[in-house]
Amino acid sequence: MLEKRDFYINGQWVAPSAPNDFAVIDPSTEEQCAVISLGGQADTDAAVAAARIAFDSWSQTTKDERTALLKKLLEIYNARAEEMAQAMSMEMGAPIDLARAQQVGAGSWHLEGFLKAFDDFSFERDFTATEKTLLEPVGVCALITPWNWPMNQIVLKAVPAMATGCTMVLKPSEIAPLSGLLFAEFVHDAGVPPGVFNLVNGDGAGVGSQLSAHPDVDMVSFTGSTRAGIAISKAAADTLKRVSLELGGKGANIIFEDAHPKAAKQGAIRCFRNTGQSCNAPTRMLVHSSRYDEAVEMAAETANATRVGPASDEGKHIGPLVSKAQYDKVQALIETGMSEARLVAGGLGRPDGLNRGYYAKPTVFADVTNDMTIAREEIFGPVLSIIRFETEEEAIAIANDTPYGLTNYVQTEDDERRRRVARRLRSGMVETNGQGFAQGSPFGGYKQSGNGREGGAYGLEEFLEVKAVSGWAAE
Ligand SMILES: NC(=O)c1ccc[n+]([C@@H]2O[C@H](COP(=O)([O-])OP(=O)(O)OC[C@H]3O[C@@H](n4cnc5c(N)ncnc54)[C@H](O)[C@@H]3O)[C@@H](O)[C@H]2O)c1
């Protein structure tokens, strides 16, 4: 079992101020795989103080100096990719091939994307012939991240914070903390100066709340549930710190009559990816009545053909849910779904042959209406809800009838309709016809899916203040 009790503060691994062990559970086996510590106020204060002291000099470093360190970080990240894949696979149950290609891959993809955007980024812009606009680092940032795409989230925050000259305290999810600890080693080995990057493990009620309310923290960048996003915003209000939020979602995938023949299959696969534990999962499949029966059948077949198994197995199966709490929540929502809608695949309990580990059955509900609990709540498991529609207007109305607004999906061969519908969907992202987003594309939500944008140039701007200076040049 791994012993990872120390925190990374001011360039050193330090013991917590008071012992407070926390077990990390491997969701594939339900066995403890590591022990970490949950920090307290003294640890939070020490990390924030280190970041505050380091800010003076780090914020004055040049773009070239910071670029060189980030390139070094990318080199180390790539060289130690396998260790990172193993850590994430064990802590949150991503099957090892998915962990290598997508969980680790997302980190390097975003790091490269930031380096490209940073190359073109100007921190001093001419406003008029005599007036300059300066973009300056916001200060000490608290980075609070979830367990579902651990490295994706950490890179999307720590890298732009470093690039823009901010200093930071990262609090990774206590449920999946091993990848964050490894990332801290990479940052250290890249030669990032002491105090620029600090890591304190802890839970939401402890270190999470302490960082959110801390008078010496200038900004909180948070990814996680809408519930925690609201709590953080309230805790941050007394000090009026900037709060950037990436929260939950309940994405609609609109399949029109002229969609690709395999659109329902692709949609179901996408919903089940990462065991449904993605904020941008297309969990509501809206299908035109002319394709409805075929889509229900195809989605059910896809669910039945989706293999579920341990994260350490190679292959394209899906892994367990991350924790007992998540398993219980998903089971309860499947039970609710069975009382509301028509179950066409999956259902309660573990898949056959698996009696230990937090495995859920890939599940499909048909005849769902948008007022049902399973259409409104973010389930965060491999559960798909299929809703019938007749007209384009109706599809748009259903898609937008949710408190969330992260990613929606449109499937149609009609170019005009694709653009028209994309414009009317109230979400930060609209993916059409399975076309993936480009590197550095802005990631973020409308409504209760948050207010931040991550990745590329938009992601750099999140960490900057804007200063207007008159008389920069003589008239
Ligand atoms: N929009 C996005 O970019 C995005 C990406 C990934 C995950 N998510 C969302 O994350 C959620 C799943 O992650 P989770 O279960 O880890 O979420 P969570 O909100 O429970 O926890 C996320 C992080 O916040 C911390 N936290 C919890 N309560 C807190 C509080 N009151 N104050 C400060 N910190 C607190 C946790 O310790 C953890 O580090 C889902 O709702 C998912 O949609 C969103």
Short mmCIF file of C-alpha atoms and ligand atoms in Angstrom, two decimals:
data_model
loop_
_atom_site.label_atom_id
_atom_site.label_comp_id
_atom_site.label_asym_id
_atom_site.label_seq_id
_atom_site.Cartn_x
_atom_site.Cartn_y
_atom_site.Cartn_z
CA MET A 1 0.00 0.00 0.00
CA LEU A 2 1.27 3.47 -0.92
CA GLU A 3 1.99 5.87 1.93
CA LYS A 4 1.52 9.42 0.65
CA ARG A 5 0.88 11.46 3.75
CA ASP A 6 3.05 14.49 2.93
CA PHE A 7 2.05 17.72 1.25
CA TYR A 8 4.12 19.76 -1.19
CA ILE A 9 4.65 23.22 0.26
CA ASN A 10 7.29 25.78 -0.66
CA GLY A 11 9.27 23.34 -2.79
CA GLN A 12 9.42 20.58 -0.14
CA TRP A 13 7.50 17.51 0.92
CA VAL A 14 6.27 18.22 4.43
CA ALA A 15 4.33 16.24 7.01
CA PRO A 16 0.82 17.48 7.84
CA SER A 17 0.59 19.73 10.88
CA ALA A 18 -1.57 17.10 12.60
CA PRO A 19 -2.04 13.46 11.57
CA ASN A 20 -5.34 12.81 9.82
CA ASP A 21 -5.11 9.66 7.72
CA PHE A 22 -7.52 9.06 4.85
CA ALA A 23 -7.82 5.78 2.96
CA VAL A 24 -7.72 5.79 -0.85
CA ILE A 25 -9.84 2.94 -2.17
CA ASP A 26 -9.25 1.13 -5.46
CA PRO A 27 -12.79 1.00 -6.90
CA SER A 28 -12.05 -2.10 -8.98
CA THR A 29 -11.38 -4.18 -5.86
CA GLU A 30 -12.80 -2.15 -2.94
CA GLU A 31 -9.37 -2.60 -1.30
CA GLN A 32 -7.39 0.25 0.21
CA CYS A 33 -4.53 1.11 -2.17
CA ALA A 34 -3.01 4.15 -0.47
CA VAL A 35 -3.14 6.39 2.55
CA ILE A 36 -3.02 10.19 2.36
CA SER A 37 -3.52 12.92 4.94
CA LEU A 38 -6.34 15.40 5.09
CA GLY A 39 -4.90 18.82 5.86
CA GLY A 40 -6.20 21.39 8.28
CA GLN A 41 -6.14 25.17 8.65
CA ALA A 42 -2.42 25.26 9.55
CA ASP A 43 -1.49 23.36 6.37
CA THR A 44 -3.74 25.57 4.24
CA ASP A 45 -2.22 28.69 5.79
CA ALA A 46 1.35 27.46 5.24
CA ALA A 47 0.68 26.72 1.56
CA VAL A 48 -1.10 30.03 0.95
CA ALA A 49 1.72 31.90 2.70
CA ALA A 50 4.33 30.17 0.52
CA ALA A 51 2.34 31.08 -2.60
CA ARG A 52 1.95 34.69 -1.44
CA ILE A 53 5.69 35.10 -0.87
CA ALA A 54 6.59 33.46 -4.19
CA PHE A 55 4.16 35.67 -6.12
CA ASP A 56 6.37 38.78 -6.00
CA SER A 57 9.22 37.22 -7.90
CA TRP A 58 7.30 34.68 -10.02
CA SER A 59 4.94 37.33 -11.40
CA GLN A 60 8.00 39.26 -12.61
CA THR A 61 9.59 36.37 -14.51
CA THR A 62 9.60 36.64 -18.28
CA LYS A 63 7.39 34.78 -20.68
CA ASP A 64 10.49 32.99 -21.99
CA GLU A 65 11.48 31.75 -18.54
CA ARG A 66 8.02 30.41 -17.88
CA THR A 67 7.81 28.83 -21.33
CA ALA A 68 11.07 26.98 -20.72
CA LEU A 69 9.74 25.55 -17.43
CA LEU A 70 6.46 24.47 -19.00
CA LYS A 71 8.30 22.75 -21.84
CA LYS A 72 10.37 20.90 -19.28
CA LEU A 73 7.19 19.95 -17.44
CA LEU A 74 5.70 18.54 -20.65
CA GLU A 75 8.87 16.53 -21.25
CA ILE A 76 8.69 14.98 -17.77
CA TYR A 77 4.94 14.42 -18.07
CA ASN A 78 5.45 12.46 -21.30
CA ALA A 79 8.44 10.53 -19.93
CA ARG A 80 6.45 9.42 -16.85
CA ALA A 81 3.13 8.91 -18.65
CA GLU A 82 2.88 5.23 -17.71
CA GLU A 83 3.21 5.95 -13.97
CA MET A 84 0.49 8.58 -14.33
CA ALA A 85 -1.79 6.17 -16.20
CA GLN A 86 -1.33 3.52 -13.49
CA ALA A 87 -2.04 6.03 -10.72
CA MET A 88 -5.30 7.25 -12.28
CA SER A 89 -6.41 3.77 -13.25
CA MET A 90 -5.98 2.60 -9.65
CA GLU A 91 -7.42 5.64 -7.86
CA MET A 92 -10.54 6.23 -9.98
CA GLY A 93 -11.02 3.06 -12.00
CA ALA A 94 -10.34 4.20 -15.57
CA PRO A 95 -9.44 1.10 -17.60
CA ILE A 96 -5.71 1.20 -18.24
CA ASP A 97 -5.97 1.73 -22.01
CA LEU A 98 -8.40 4.62 -21.52
CA ALA A 99 -6.17 5.97 -18.75
CA ARG A 100 -3.14 5.92 -21.06
CA ALA A 101 -4.78 7.29 -24.17
CA GLN A 102 -7.41 9.66 -22.83
CA GLN A 103 -6.86 10.41 -19.15
CA VAL A 104 -3.10 10.96 -19.49
CA GLY A 105 -3.52 12.09 -23.11
CA ALA A 106 -5.87 14.90 -22.10
CA GLY A 107 -3.13 16.35 -19.86
CA SER A 108 -0.45 16.45 -22.54
CA TRP A 109 -2.96 17.66 -25.16
CA HIS A 110 -3.91 20.65 -22.98
CA LEU A 111 -0.33 21.36 -21.95
CA GLU A 112 0.68 21.52 -25.64
CA GLY A 113 -2.40 23.63 -26.38
CA PHE A 114 -1.40 26.14 -23.70
CA LEU A 115 2.17 26.30 -24.98
CA LYS A 116 0.89 27.11 -28.48
CA ALA A 117 -1.57 29.73 -27.23
CA PHE A 118 1.09 31.19 -24.92
CA ASP A 119 3.47 31.60 -27.82
CA ASP A 120 1.06 34.03 -29.52
CA PHE A 121 -0.17 35.62 -26.31
CA SER A 122 0.60 39.24 -25.63
CA PHE A 123 0.52 40.61 -22.08
CA GLU A 124 0.84 44.22 -23.31
CA ARG A 125 -1.61 45.49 -25.87
CA ASP A 126 -1.91 48.91 -27.52
CA PHE A 127 -5.28 50.42 -26.73
CA THR A 128 -4.59 53.74 -28.44
CA ALA A 129 -1.34 55.32 -29.66
CA THR A 130 -0.67 56.50 -26.10
CA GLU A 131 -2.56 54.06 -23.90
CA LYS A 132 -1.56 50.51 -23.02
CA THR A 133 -3.60 47.63 -21.69
CA LEU A 134 -1.55 45.37 -19.44
CA LEU A 135 -2.64 41.85 -18.59
CA GLU A 136 -1.28 40.84 -15.20
CA PRO A 137 -1.51 37.70 -13.06
CA VAL A 138 -4.45 37.71 -10.67
CA GLY A 139 -2.29 36.52 -7.74
CA VAL A 140 -2.54 33.48 -5.46
CA CYS A 141 -4.96 30.91 -6.87
CA ALA A 142 -6.68 28.00 -5.17
CA LEU A 143 -7.22 25.14 -7.59
CA ILE A 144 -9.86 22.63 -6.47
CA THR A 145 -10.35 19.61 -8.72
CA PRO A 146 -12.57 16.50 -9.00
CA TRP A 147 -11.78 12.80 -9.44
CA ASN A 148 -13.33 11.95 -12.79
CA TRP A 149 -10.71 13.34 -15.20
CA PRO A 150 -7.97 14.10 -12.67
CA MET A 151 -5.09 15.13 -14.91
CA ASN A 152 -7.28 16.88 -17.44
CA GLN A 153 -8.57 19.15 -14.67
CA ILE A 154 -5.25 19.74 -12.93
CA VAL A 155 -3.43 20.65 -16.15
CA LEU A 156 -6.30 22.93 -17.24
CA LYS A 157 -5.77 24.94 -14.06
CA ALA A 158 -2.14 24.65 -12.92
CA VAL A 159 -0.57 25.23 -16.34
CA PRO A 160 -2.35 28.48 -17.29
CA ALA A 161 -1.87 29.71 -13.70
CA MET A 162 1.88 29.12 -13.97
CA ALA A 163 2.06 30.49 -17.51
CA THR A 164 0.42 33.77 -16.55
CA GLY A 165 2.66 34.30 -13.49
CA CYS A 166 0.22 33.27 -10.77
CA THR A 167 1.16 31.14 -7.77
CA MET A 168 -1.13 28.44 -6.49
CA VAL A 169 -2.34 25.88 -4.00
CA LEU A 170 -3.84 22.76 -5.54
CA LYS A 171 -6.31 20.66 -3.61
CA PRO A 172 -7.03 17.58 -5.69
CA SER A 173 -9.99 15.35 -5.00
CA GLU A 174 -9.34 13.34 -1.82
CA ILE A 175 -10.94 10.37 -3.60
CA ALA A 176 -8.31 10.36 -6.39
CA PRO A 177 -5.28 12.18 -4.98
CA LEU A 178 -2.41 10.02 -6.31
CA SER A 179 -2.23 11.61 -9.77
CA GLY A 180 -2.04 15.08 -8.22
CA LEU A 181 0.83 14.03 -5.97
CA LEU A 182 2.67 12.66 -9.00
CA PHE A 183 2.04 15.90 -10.88
CA ALA A 184 3.64 17.79 -7.96
CA GLU A 185 6.75 15.64 -8.42
CA PHE A 186 6.83 16.58 -12.10
CA VAL A 187 6.52 20.28 -11.28
CA HIS A 188 9.33 19.97 -8.74
CA ASP A 189 11.58 18.09 -11.16
CA ALA A 190 10.89 20.66 -13.89
CA GLY A 191 12.54 23.22 -11.61
CA VAL A 192 9.54 25.43 -10.88
CA PRO A 193 10.70 27.68 -8.00
CA PRO A 194 9.55 26.95 -4.41
CA GLY A 195 6.17 28.39 -3.47
CA VAL A 196 4.87 28.78 -7.03
CA PHE A 197 3.02 25.46 -6.94
CA ASN A 198 1.85 23.94 -3.65
CA LEU A 199 -0.34 20.93 -2.96
CA VAL A 200 -2.38 20.24 0.14
CA ASN A 201 -4.69 17.25 0.28
CA GLY A 202 -7.96 17.59 2.08
CA ASP A 203 -11.71 17.35 1.83
CA GLY A 204 -14.26 19.92 0.80
CA ALA A 205 -15.35 20.80 4.32
CA GLY A 206 -11.71 21.25 5.42
CA VAL A 207 -9.03 22.49 3.03
CA GLY A 208 -11.59 23.19 0.26
CA SER A 209 -13.60 25.62 2.39
CA GLN A 210 -10.48 27.07 4.00
CA LEU A 211 -9.01 27.95 0.61
CA SER A 212 -12.32 29.36 -0.63
CA ALA A 213 -12.63 31.72 2.33
CA HIS A 214 -8.91 32.55 2.69
CA PRO A 215 -8.20 36.29 2.71
CA ASP A 216 -4.83 35.77 1.02
CA VAL A 217 -6.26 33.81 -1.94
CA ASP A 218 -7.17 36.02 -4.90
CA MET A 219 -9.00 33.49 -7.04
CA VAL A 220 -10.56 30.05 -6.80
CA SER A 221 -10.66 27.92 -9.91
CA PHE A 222 -13.00 25.03 -9.24
CA THR A 223 -14.21 22.00 -11.16
CA GLY A 224 -16.75 19.72 -9.58
CA SER A 225 -20.39 19.53 -8.65
CA THR A 226 -22.81 22.43 -8.85
CA ARG A 227 -23.50 21.87 -5.14
CA ALA A 228 -19.84 22.52 -4.20
CA GLY A 229 -19.62 25.38 -6.72
CA ILE A 230 -22.41 27.18 -4.88
CA ALA A 231 -20.78 26.54 -1.48
CA ILE A 232 -17.44 27.85 -2.77
CA SER A 233 -19.04 30.96 -4.26
CA LYS A 234 -20.68 31.72 -0.92
CA ALA A 235 -17.47 31.10 1.03
CA ALA A 236 -15.54 33.34 -1.40
CA ALA A 237 -18.08 36.16 -1.28
CA ASP A 238 -16.80 37.78 1.92
CA THR A 239 -13.42 38.45 0.34
CA LEU A 240 -14.87 39.07 -3.15
CA LYS A 241 -12.29 36.82 -4.73
CA ARG A 242 -12.68 35.79 -8.33
CA VAL A 243 -14.41 32.42 -8.67
CA SER A 244 -14.13 30.44 -11.88
CA LEU A 245 -16.45 27.44 -12.02
CA GLU A 246 -16.66 24.33 -14.22
CA LEU A 247 -19.64 22.35 -12.98
CA GLY A 248 -22.03 19.58 -13.91
CA GLY A 249 -24.02 18.91 -17.06
CA LYS A 250 -26.97 17.08 -18.53
CA GLY A 251 -26.11 17.16 -22.21
CA ALA A 252 -28.72 16.61 -24.91
CA ASN A 253 -27.77 14.67 -28.03
CA ILE A 254 -30.30 15.63 -30.72
CA ILE A 255 -30.66 12.96 -33.40
CA PHE A 256 -32.62 14.30 -36.37
CA GLU A 257 -34.29 12.16 -39.05
CA ASP A 258 -31.30 12.55 -41.40
CA ALA A 259 -28.61 11.74 -38.81
CA HIS A 260 -25.85 9.22 -39.53
CA PRO A 261 -27.23 5.64 -39.38
CA LYS A 262 -25.00 4.83 -36.39
CA ALA A 263 -25.69 8.07 -34.47
CA ALA A 264 -27.60 6.30 -31.66
CA LYS A 265 -24.83 3.74 -31.21
CA GLN A 266 -22.15 6.44 -31.13
CA GLY A 267 -24.24 8.46 -28.68
CA ALA A 268 -24.63 5.51 -26.31
CA ILE A 269 -20.90 4.71 -26.45
CA ARG A 270 -20.14 8.33 -25.68
CA CYS A 271 -22.59 8.34 -22.75
CA PHE A 272 -20.97 5.24 -21.21
CA ARG A 273 -17.36 6.42 -21.75
CA ASN A 274 -15.44 6.76 -18.46
CA THR A 275 -18.38 4.84 -16.93
CA GLY A 276 -20.60 7.86 -17.54
CA GLN A 277 -18.50 9.98 -15.20
CA SER A 278 -17.98 12.96 -17.47
CA CYS A 279 -19.55 16.36 -17.03
CA ASN A 280 -20.04 16.64 -20.80
CA ALA A 281 -21.60 13.19 -21.26
CA PRO A 282 -24.56 13.13 -23.70
CA THR A 283 -26.95 11.60 -21.19
CA ARG A 284 -30.25 12.70 -22.75
CA MET A 285 -30.67 11.27 -26.24
CA LEU A 286 -33.38 13.22 -28.06
CA VAL A 287 -34.55 11.24 -31.08
CA HIS A 288 -36.89 12.23 -33.90
CA SER A 289 -39.96 9.98 -33.91
CA SER A 290 -39.06 8.58 -37.37
CA ARG A 291 -35.83 7.14 -35.92
CA TYR A 292 -37.04 6.49 -32.37
CA ASP A 293 -37.64 2.71 -32.29
CA GLU A 294 -34.44 2.04 -34.19
CA ALA A 295 -32.46 4.28 -31.81
CA VAL A 296 -33.89 2.58 -28.70
CA GLU A 297 -32.94 -0.82 -30.09
CA MET A 298 -29.47 0.31 -31.13
CA ALA A 299 -28.76 1.95 -27.77
CA ALA A 300 -29.95 -1.15 -25.88
CA GLU A 301 -27.75 -3.39 -28.06
CA THR A 302 -24.81 -1.07 -27.41
CA ALA A 303 -25.39 -1.23 -23.66
CA ASN A 304 -25.64 -5.02 -23.72
CA ALA A 305 -22.43 -5.21 -25.76
CA THR A 306 -20.49 -2.91 -23.42
CA ARG A 307 -18.15 -5.00 -21.31
CA VAL A 308 -17.60 -3.96 -17.71
CA GLY A 309 -14.47 -5.02 -15.84
CA PRO A 310 -11.48 -4.13 -13.68
CA ALA A 311 -9.43 -1.07 -14.53
CA SER A 312 -6.24 -3.12 -14.74
CA ASP A 313 -7.57 -5.23 -17.66
CA GLU A 314 -6.50 -4.05 -21.09
CA GLY A 315 -9.22 -3.40 -23.66
CA LYS A 316 -12.14 -1.18 -24.45
CA HIS A 317 -14.38 -2.14 -21.54
CA ILE A 318 -15.67 0.37 -18.99
CA GLY A 319 -14.45 0.28 -15.39
CA PRO A 320 -16.20 0.61 -12.03
CA LEU A 321 -17.76 3.76 -10.64
CA VAL A 322 -15.32 5.69 -8.49
CA SER A 323 -16.67 4.98 -5.01
CA LYS A 324 -19.29 3.32 -2.86
CA ALA A 325 -21.09 6.67 -2.55
CA GLN A 326 -21.20 7.05 -6.32
CA TYR A 327 -22.36 3.43 -6.74
CA ASP A 328 -25.18 3.94 -4.24
CA LYS A 329 -26.24 7.21 -5.90
CA VAL A 330 -26.34 5.62 -9.36
CA GLN A 331 -28.28 2.59 -8.08
CA ALA A 332 -30.85 4.87 -6.43
CA LEU A 333 -31.31 6.83 -9.66
CA ILE A 334 -31.66 3.63 -11.70
CA GLU A 335 -34.35 2.53 -9.26
CA THR A 336 -36.12 5.88 -9.68
CA GLY A 337 -35.81 5.51 -13.46
CA MET A 338 -37.45 2.08 -13.31
CA SER A 339 -40.48 3.65 -11.66
CA GLU A 340 -40.61 6.52 -14.17
CA ALA A 341 -39.65 5.15 -17.58
CA ARG A 342 -39.19 1.95 -19.64
CA LEU A 343 -35.99 0.04 -18.85
CA VAL A 344 -34.58 -1.45 -22.08
CA ALA A 345 -31.07 -2.47 -20.97
CA GLY A 346 -29.11 -2.85 -17.73
CA GLY A 347 -30.82 -2.10 -14.43
CA LEU A 348 -30.00 -2.60 -10.79
CA GLY A 349 -26.99 -4.38 -9.33
CA ARG A 350 -23.62 -5.42 -10.69
CA PRO A 351 -23.12 -7.00 -14.12
CA ASP A 352 -23.00 -10.81 -14.09
CA GLY A 353 -19.72 -12.28 -12.88
CA LEU A 354 -18.65 -9.24 -10.85
CA ASN A 355 -19.34 -9.45 -7.15
CA ARG A 356 -16.75 -7.05 -5.77
CA GLY A 357 -15.93 -3.53 -7.00
CA TYR A 358 -18.25 -0.62 -7.71
CA TYR A 359 -19.45 -1.89 -11.08
CA ALA A 360 -22.77 -0.74 -12.53
CA LYS A 361 -24.66 -2.09 -15.53
CA PRO A 362 -24.73 0.05 -18.66
CA THR A 363 -28.38 1.08 -18.54
CA VAL A 364 -30.83 2.53 -21.07
CA PHE A 365 -34.25 4.01 -20.39
CA ALA A 366 -36.73 4.69 -23.20
CA ASP A 367 -39.95 6.76 -23.19
CA VAL A 368 -38.32 9.29 -20.87
CA THR A 369 -39.92 12.71 -20.60
CA ASN A 370 -37.88 15.73 -19.68
CA ASP A 371 -39.65 16.29 -16.38
CA MET A 372 -38.55 12.91 -14.98
CA THR A 373 -35.83 12.77 -12.32
CA ILE A 374 -33.53 10.77 -14.61
CA ALA A 375 -33.78 13.51 -17.25
CA ARG A 376 -33.12 16.32 -14.78
CA GLU A 377 -30.42 15.03 -12.44
CA GLU A 378 -26.82 14.48 -13.36
CA ILE A 379 -26.50 10.73 -12.68
CA PHE A 380 -22.74 10.43 -13.30
CA GLY A 381 -22.98 6.77 -14.20
CA PRO A 382 -23.50 4.68 -17.37
CA VAL A 383 -27.17 5.57 -17.69
CA LEU A 384 -28.80 6.87 -20.88
CA SER A 385 -32.28 8.41 -21.13
CA ILE A 386 -34.02 8.44 -24.52
CA ILE A 387 -36.63 11.10 -25.24
CA ARG A 388 -38.80 11.31 -28.38
CA PHE A 389 -39.44 14.56 -30.29
CA GLU A 390 -41.40 15.57 -33.39
CA THR A 391 -40.13 19.00 -34.45
CA GLU A 392 -36.88 20.96 -34.40
CA GLU A 393 -38.50 23.60 -32.18
CA GLU A 394 -39.51 20.92 -29.67
CA ALA A 395 -36.01 19.39 -29.66
CA ILE A 396 -34.42 22.77 -28.93
CA ALA A 397 -36.92 23.47 -26.16
CA ILE A 398 -36.26 20.08 -24.49
CA ALA A 399 -32.48 20.44 -24.82
CA ASN A 400 -32.58 23.89 -23.18
CA ASP A 401 -35.04 22.88 -20.46
CA THR A 402 -32.41 22.07 -17.83
CA PRO A 403 -30.54 24.08 -15.21
CA TYR A 404 -27.29 22.97 -16.89
CA GLY A 405 -25.65 24.25 -20.08
CA LEU A 406 -22.30 22.56 -20.65
CA THR A 407 -22.25 20.53 -23.88
CA ASN A 408 -25.04 19.68 -26.29
CA TYR A 409 -24.75 17.51 -29.39
CA VAL A 410 -26.46 17.75 -32.79
CA GLN A 411 -26.62 14.99 -35.40
CA THR A 412 -27.89 15.97 -38.84
CA GLU A 413 -26.53 16.00 -42.38
CA ASP A 414 -28.27 19.31 -43.04
CA ASP A 415 -25.61 22.07 -42.72
CA GLU A 416 -28.11 24.88 -42.29
CA ARG A 417 -30.03 23.05 -39.58
CA ARG A 418 -26.83 22.16 -37.73
CA ARG A 419 -25.79 25.80 -37.53
CA ARG A 420 -29.29 27.05 -36.75
CA VAL A 421 -29.75 24.61 -33.87
CA ALA A 422 -26.21 25.16 -32.54
CA ARG A 423 -26.93 28.89 -32.28
CA ARG A 424 -30.05 28.31 -30.23
CA LEU A 425 -28.67 25.82 -27.71
CA ARG A 426 -27.87 27.47 -24.38
CA SER A 427 -24.56 25.76 -23.66
CA GLY A 428 -20.88 26.62 -23.72
CA MET A 429 -20.19 23.89 -26.27
CA VAL A 430 -22.13 22.27 -29.11
CA GLU A 431 -20.51 19.25 -30.71
CA THR A 432 -21.97 18.39 -34.09
CA ASN A 433 -21.79 15.14 -36.05
CA GLY A 434 -19.10 13.72 -33.75
CA GLN A 435 -16.54 16.31 -34.80
CA GLY A 436 -14.11 16.75 -31.87
CA PHE A 437 -12.98 20.17 -30.67
CA ALA A 438 -9.63 21.62 -31.69
CA GLN A 439 -6.70 21.95 -29.30
CA GLY A 440 -7.08 25.07 -27.14
CA SER A 441 -10.81 25.37 -27.83
CA PRO A 442 -12.65 27.03 -24.89
CA PHE A 443 -14.24 24.53 -22.48
CA GLY A 444 -16.94 25.75 -20.11
CA GLY A 445 -20.61 26.13 -19.41
CA TYR A 446 -23.64 28.39 -19.36
CA LYS A 447 -26.18 28.56 -16.55
CA GLN A 448 -25.52 26.19 -13.61
CA SER A 449 -22.70 24.48 -15.51
CA GLY A 450 -20.44 27.33 -14.47
CA ASN A 451 -18.90 30.57 -15.65
CA GLY A 452 -15.27 29.77 -16.51
CA ARG A 453 -13.54 28.90 -19.75
CA GLU A 454 -10.58 26.53 -19.77
CA GLY A 455 -7.95 25.65 -22.39
CA GLY A 456 -5.86 27.72 -24.80
CA ALA A 457 -5.96 31.51 -24.87
CA TYR A 458 -9.37 31.77 -23.14
CA GLY A 459 -7.97 29.62 -20.34
CA LEU A 460 -4.96 31.91 -19.94
CA GLU A 461 -7.21 34.98 -19.71
CA GLU A 462 -9.07 33.47 -16.75
CA PHE A 463 -5.99 34.00 -14.60
CA LEU A 464 -5.33 37.62 -15.62
CA GLU A 465 -6.29 41.06 -14.37
CA VAL A 466 -6.67 43.86 -16.91
CA LYS A 467 -4.90 47.15 -16.23
CA ALA A 468 -5.34 50.32 -18.30
CA VAL A 469 -2.35 52.71 -18.31
CA SER A 470 -2.64 56.14 -19.88
CA GLY A 471 0.34 58.16 -21.10
CA TRP A 472 2.37 55.04 -21.85
CA ALA A 473 3.81 56.86 -24.81
CA ALA A 474 4.09 60.63 -25.03
CA GLU A 475 1.49 62.27 -27.30
N1 LIG B 1 -17.62 21.31 -16.08
C1 LIG B 1 -16.49 20.66 -15.94
O1 LIG B 1 -15.49 21.06 -16.48
C2 LIG B 1 -16.44 19.41 -15.11
C3 LIG B 1 -15.42 18.51 -15.31
C4 LIG B 1 -15.36 17.37 -14.52
C5 LIG B 1 -16.31 17.17 -13.51
N2 LIG B 1 -17.30 18.06 -13.33
C6 LIG B 1 -18.31 17.84 -12.29
O2 LIG B 1 -17.71 17.35 -11.10
C7 LIG B 1 -18.64 16.56 -10.38
C8 LIG B 1 -18.01 15.24 -9.92
O3 LIG B 1 -16.89 15.48 -9.17
P1 LIG B 1 -16.87 15.36 -7.57
O4 LIG B 1 -17.87 14.38 -7.08
O5 LIG B 1 -15.45 15.23 -7.19
O6 LIG B 1 -17.43 16.78 -7.19
P2 LIG B 1 -17.41 17.48 -5.78
O7 LIG B 1 -17.99 18.82 -6.04
O8 LIG B 1 -17.95 16.68 -4.70
O9 LIG B 1 -15.84 17.64 -5.47
C9 LIG B 1 -14.96 18.33 -6.32
C10 LIG B 1 -13.86 18.92 -5.51
O10 LIG B 1 -14.39 19.92 -4.67
C11 LIG B 1 -14.05 19.67 -3.32
N3 LIG B 1 -15.17 20.16 -2.53
C12 LIG B 1 -16.33 19.52 -2.22
N4 LIG B 1 -17.11 20.33 -1.47
C13 LIG B 1 -16.44 21.49 -1.30
C14 LIG B 1 -16.71 22.70 -0.62
N5 LIG B 1 -17.85 22.89 0.06
N6 LIG B 1 -15.80 23.69 -0.65
C15 LIG B 1 -14.65 23.53 -1.33
N7 LIG B 1 -14.31 22.40 -1.98
C16 LIG B 1 -15.21 21.40 -1.99
C17 LIG B 1 -13.81 18.19 -3.25
O11 LIG B 1 -13.00 17.87 -2.15
C18 LIG B 1 -13.14 17.94 -4.60
O12 LIG B 1 -11.78 18.29 -4.56
C19 LIG B 1 -19.77 16.30 -11.32
O13 LIG B 1 -20.88 17.09 -10.96
C20 LIG B 1 -19.22 16.75 -12.67
O14 LIG B 1 -20.17 17.12 -13.60
C21 LIG B 1 -17.36 19.19 -14.11
#
